[in-house]
CSV table of N, CA and C in Angstrom, one decimal:
chain,number,residue,atom,x,y,z
A,1,TYR,N,17.4,93.6,119.7
A,1,TYR,CA,18.0,93.2,118.5
A,1,TYR,C,17.9,94.3,117.4
A,2,ALA,N,16.8,95.0,117.4
A,2,ALA,CA,16.7,96.1,116.4
A,2,ALA,C,17.6,97.2,116.7
A,3,SER,N,17.9,97.4,118.0
A,3,SER,CA,18.8,98.5,118.4
A,3,SER,C,20.2,98.2,118.0
A,4,ARG,N,20.6,96.9,118.0
A,4,ARG,CA,21.9,96.5,117.6
A,4,ARG,C,22.0,96.7,116.1
A,5,ALA,N,21.0,96.3,115.3
A,5,ALA,CA,21.0,96.5,113.9
A,5,ALA,C,21.1,98.0,113.5
A,6,LEU,N,20.4,98.8,114.2
A,6,LEU,CA,20.4,100.2,113.9
A,6,LEU,C,21.8,100.8,114.2
A,7,PHE,N,22.4,100.4,115.3
A,7,PHE,CA,23.7,100.9,115.7
A,7,PHE,C,24.7,100.5,114.6
A,8,LEU,N,24.7,99.3,114.2
A,8,LEU,CA,25.6,98.8,113.1
A,8,LEU,C,25.4,99.6,111.8
A,9,ALA,N,24.1,99.8,111.5
A,9,ALA,CA,23.8,100.5,110.2
A,9,ALA,C,24.3,101.9,110.3
A,10,LEU,N,24.2,102.6,111.4
A,10,LEU,CA,24.6,104.0,111.6
A,10,LEU,C,26.1,104.1,111.5
A,11,VAL,N,26.8,103.2,112.2
A,11,VAL,CA,28.3,103.3,112.2
A,11,VAL,C,28.8,103.0,110.8
A,12,THR,N,28.2,102.0,110.1
A,12,THR,CA,28.6,101.7,108.8
A,12,THR,C,28.3,102.9,107.8
A,13,ALA,N,27.2,103.5,108.0
A,13,ALA,CA,26.9,104.7,107.1
A,13,ALA,C,27.9,105.8,107.3
A,14,VAL,N,28.2,106.1,108.6
A,14,VAL,CA,29.2,107.2,108.9
A,14,VAL,C,30.5,106.9,108.3
A,15,LEU,N,31.0,105.7,108.6
A,15,LEU,CA,32.4,105.3,108.1
A,15,LEU,C,32.4,105.3,106.5
A,16,LEU,N,31.4,104.8,105.9
A,16,LEU,CA,31.4,104.8,104.4
A,16,LEU,C,31.3,106.2,103.8
A,17,SER,N,30.4,107.0,104.5
A,17,SER,CA,30.2,108.4,104.0
A,17,SER,C,31.5,109.2,104.1
A,18,LEU,N,32.3,108.9,105.1
A,18,LEU,CA,33.6,109.6,105.3
A,18,LEU,C,34.7,108.9,104.6
A,19,ARG,N,34.4,107.9,103.8
A,19,ARG,CA,35.4,107.1,103.0
A,19,ARG,C,36.5,106.5,103.9
A,20,GLN,N,36.2,106.1,105.1
A,20,GLN,CA,37.1,105.5,106.0
A,20,GLN,C,37.2,104.0,105.8
A,21,PHE,N,37.8,103.6,104.7
A,21,PHE,CA,37.7,102.2,104.3
A,21,PHE,C,38.5,101.3,105.3
A,22,ARG,N,39.6,101.8,105.8
A,22,ARG,CA,40.4,101.0,106.7
A,22,ARG,C,39.6,100.7,108.0
A,23,ALA,N,39.0,101.8,108.5
A,23,ALA,CA,38.2,101.6,109.7
A,23,ALA,C,37.0,100.7,109.5
A,24,MET,N,36.4,100.9,108.3
A,24,MET,CA,35.3,100.0,107.9
A,24,MET,C,35.7,98.6,107.8
A,25,GLY,N,36.9,98.3,107.3
A,25,GLY,CA,37.4,97.0,107.1
A,25,GLY,C,37.6,96.3,108.5
A,26,TRP,N,38.1,97.1,109.4
A,26,TRP,CA,38.3,96.5,110.8
A,26,TRP,C,37.0,96.4,111.5
A,27,PHE,N,36.1,97.3,111.3
A,27,PHE,CA,34.8,97.2,111.9
A,27,PHE,C,34.1,95.9,111.4
A,28,ALA,N,34.2,95.6,110.1
A,28,ALA,CA,33.6,94.4,109.6
A,28,ALA,C,34.3,93.2,110.1
A,29,ALA,N,35.6,93.2,110.3
A,29,ALA,CA,36.4,92.1,110.9
A,29,ALA,C,35.9,91.8,112.3
A,30,VAL,N,35.8,92.8,113.1
A,30,VAL,CA,35.4,92.7,114.5
A,30,VAL,C,33.9,92.2,114.6
A,31,ALA,N,33.1,92.6,113.6
A,31,ALA,CA,31.7,92.3,113.6
A,31,ALA,C,31.5,90.8,113.3
A,32,VAL,N,32.5,90.1,112.9
A,32,VAL,CA,32.4,88.7,112.6
A,32,VAL,C,32.0,87.9,113.9
A,33,VAL,N,32.4,88.5,115.0
A,33,VAL,CA,32.1,87.9,116.3
A,33,VAL,C,30.5,87.7,116.5
A,34,MET,N,29.7,88.6,116.0
A,34,MET,CA,28.3,88.5,116.2
A,34,MET,C,27.6,87.3,115.5
A,35,PRO,N,27.8,87.1,114.2
A,35,PRO,CA,27.2,86.0,113.6
A,35,PRO,C,27.7,84.7,114.1
A,36,VAL,N,29.0,84.6,114.4
A,36,VAL,CA,29.6,83.4,115.0
A,36,VAL,C,29.0,83.1,116.3
A,37,ALA,N,28.9,84.1,117.2
A,37,ALA,CA,28.2,83.9,118.5
A,37,ALA,C,26.8,83.5,118.3
A,38,ASP,N,26.1,84.1,117.4
A,38,ASP,CA,24.7,83.8,117.1
A,38,ASP,C,24.5,82.4,116.7
A,39,ALA,N,25.4,81.9,115.8
A,39,ALA,CA,25.3,80.5,115.3
A,39,ALA,C,25.6,79.6,116.4
A,40,ALA,N,26.5,79.9,117.3
A,40,ALA,CA,26.8,79.0,118.4
A,40,ALA,C,25.6,79.0,119.4
A,41,LEU,N,25.0,80.1,119.6
A,41,LEU,CA,23.8,80.1,120.5
A,41,LEU,C,22.6,79.3,119.9
A,42,VAL,N,22.4,79.5,118.6
A,42,VAL,CA,21.3,78.7,118.0
A,42,VAL,C,21.6,77.3,118.0
A,43,SER,N,22.9,76.9,117.8
A,43,SER,CA,23.3,75.5,117.8
A,43,SER,C,23.1,74.9,119.2
A,44,ALA,N,23.5,75.6,120.2
A,44,ALA,CA,23.4,75.2,121.6
A,44,ALA,C,21.9,75.0,122.0
A,45,ALA,N,21.1,75.8,121.4
A,45,ALA,CA,19.6,75.8,121.8
A,45,ALA,C,18.9,74.7,120.9
A,46,GLY,N,19.6,74.1,120.1
A,46,GLY,CA,19.0,73.0,119.2
A,46,GLY,C,18.2,73.6,118.1
A,47,GLY,N,18.6,74.8,117.7
A,47,GLY,CA,17.8,75.5,116.6
A,47,GLY,C,18.0,74.9,115.2
A,48,PRO,N,17.3,75.3,114.3
A,48,PRO,CA,17.3,74.7,112.9
A,48,PRO,C,18.7,75.0,112.2
A,49,GLY,N,19.1,74.0,111.5
A,49,GLY,CA,20.3,74.1,110.7
A,49,GLY,C,20.3,75.2,109.8
A,50,SER,N,19.2,75.6,109.2
A,50,SER,CA,19.1,76.7,108.2
A,50,SER,C,19.5,78.0,108.9
A,51,THR,N,19.1,78.2,110.1
A,51,THR,CA,19.4,79.4,110.9
A,51,THR,C,20.9,79.5,111.2
A,52,ILE,N,21.5,78.3,111.6
A,52,ILE,CA,22.9,78.3,111.8
A,52,ILE,C,23.7,78.6,110.5
A,53,LEU,N,23.2,78.0,109.5
A,53,LEU,CA,23.9,78.2,108.2
A,53,LEU,C,23.8,79.7,107.8
A,54,ARG,N,22.7,80.3,108.0
A,54,ARG,CA,22.5,81.7,107.7
A,54,ARG,C,23.6,82.6,108.4
A,55,HIS,N,23.8,82.3,109.7
A,55,HIS,CA,24.8,83.0,110.5
A,55,HIS,C,26.2,82.7,110.0
A,56,VAL,N,26.5,81.5,109.6
A,56,VAL,CA,27.8,81.2,109.1
A,56,VAL,C,28.0,81.9,107.8
A,57,ILE,N,27.0,82.0,106.9
A,57,ILE,CA,27.2,82.7,105.6
A,57,ILE,C,27.4,84.2,105.9
A,58,ILE,N,26.7,84.7,106.8
A,58,ILE,CA,26.9,86.2,107.2
A,58,ILE,C,28.4,86.4,107.7
A,59,ALA,N,28.9,85.5,108.5
A,59,ALA,CA,30.3,85.6,109.0
A,59,ALA,C,31.3,85.5,107.8
A,60,VAL,N,31.1,84.6,106.9
A,60,VAL,CA,31.9,84.5,105.7
A,60,VAL,C,31.9,85.8,104.9
A,61,TYR,N,30.7,86.3,104.7
A,61,TYR,CA,30.5,87.5,104.0
A,61,TYR,C,31.3,88.7,104.6
A,62,LEU,N,31.2,88.8,105.9
A,62,LEU,CA,31.9,89.8,106.7
A,62,LEU,C,33.4,89.7,106.5
A,63,VAL,N,33.9,88.4,106.6
A,63,VAL,CA,35.4,88.2,106.4
A,63,VAL,C,35.8,88.7,105.0
A,64,ILE,N,35.0,88.3,104.0
A,64,ILE,CA,35.4,88.7,102.6
A,64,ILE,C,35.3,90.2,102.5
A,65,THR,N,34.2,90.8,103.0
A,65,THR,CA,34.1,92.3,102.9
A,65,THR,C,35.2,93.0,103.7
A,66,SER,N,35.6,92.5,104.8
A,66,SER,CA,36.7,93.1,105.6
A,66,SER,C,38.0,93.0,104.8
A,67,TRP,N,38.2,91.9,104.2
A,67,TRP,CA,39.5,91.7,103.4
A,67,TRP,C,39.5,92.7,102.2
A,68,LEU,N,38.3,92.8,101.5
A,68,LEU,CA,38.2,93.7,100.4
A,68,LEU,C,38.4,95.2,100.8
A,69,LEU,N,37.8,95.6,101.9
A,69,LEU,CA,37.9,97.0,102.3
A,69,LEU,C,39.3,97.3,102.8
A,70,LEU,N,40.0,96.4,103.5
A,70,LEU,CA,41.3,96.6,103.9
A,70,LEU,C,42.3,96.7,102.7
A,71,ARG,N,42.0,95.9,101.7
A,71,ARG,CA,42.8,95.9,100.5
A,71,ARG,C,42.6,97.2,99.8
A,72,LEU,N,41.4,97.7,99.7
A,72,LEU,CA,41.1,99.0,99.0
A,72,LEU,C,41.8,100.1,99.8
A,73,ALA,N,41.7,100.1,101.1
A,73,ALA,CA,42.4,101.1,101.9
A,73,ALA,C,43.9,101.2,101.7
A,74,ALA,N,44.5,100.0,101.6
A,74,ALA,CA,45.9,99.9,101.4
A,74,ALA,C,46.3,100.4,100.0
A,75,LYS,N,45.4,100.1,99.0
A,75,LYS,CA,45.7,100.6,97.7
A,75,LYS,C,45.6,102.1,97.6
A,76,GLN,N,44.6,102.7,98.3
A,76,GLN,CA,44.4,104.2,98.3
A,76,GLN,C,45.6,104.8,99.0
A,77,GLU,N,46.1,104.2,100.1
A,77,GLU,CA,47.2,104.8,100.8
A,77,GLU,C,48.5,104.8,100.0
A,78,ARG,N,48.6,103.8,99.1
A,78,ARG,CA,49.8,103.8,98.2
A,78,ARG,C,49.6,104.7,97.0
A,79,GLY,N,48.4,105.2,96.9
A,79,GLY,CA,48.2,106.2,95.8
A,79,GLY,C,47.9,105.5,94.4
A,80,SER,N,47.5,104.2,94.5
A,80,SER,CA,47.3,103.5,93.2
A,80,SER,C,45.9,103.8,92.7
């Protein structure tokens, strides 16, 4: 689990340092799969609702972040 978090942090740091907002937006969009899958696994295992809720909140956060980053990238491409 720690190696997954480290990988995600490094990719995020590289994309943001290079100001690759479109790539970062798509990376965040694809990353939504992880908390959704985690929530499903916790639910299937009969885990606590608070843990499931935490994963759902993370998924929503990633969707919003993705939308904002893709919007920023489009704005920069238009030169605004």
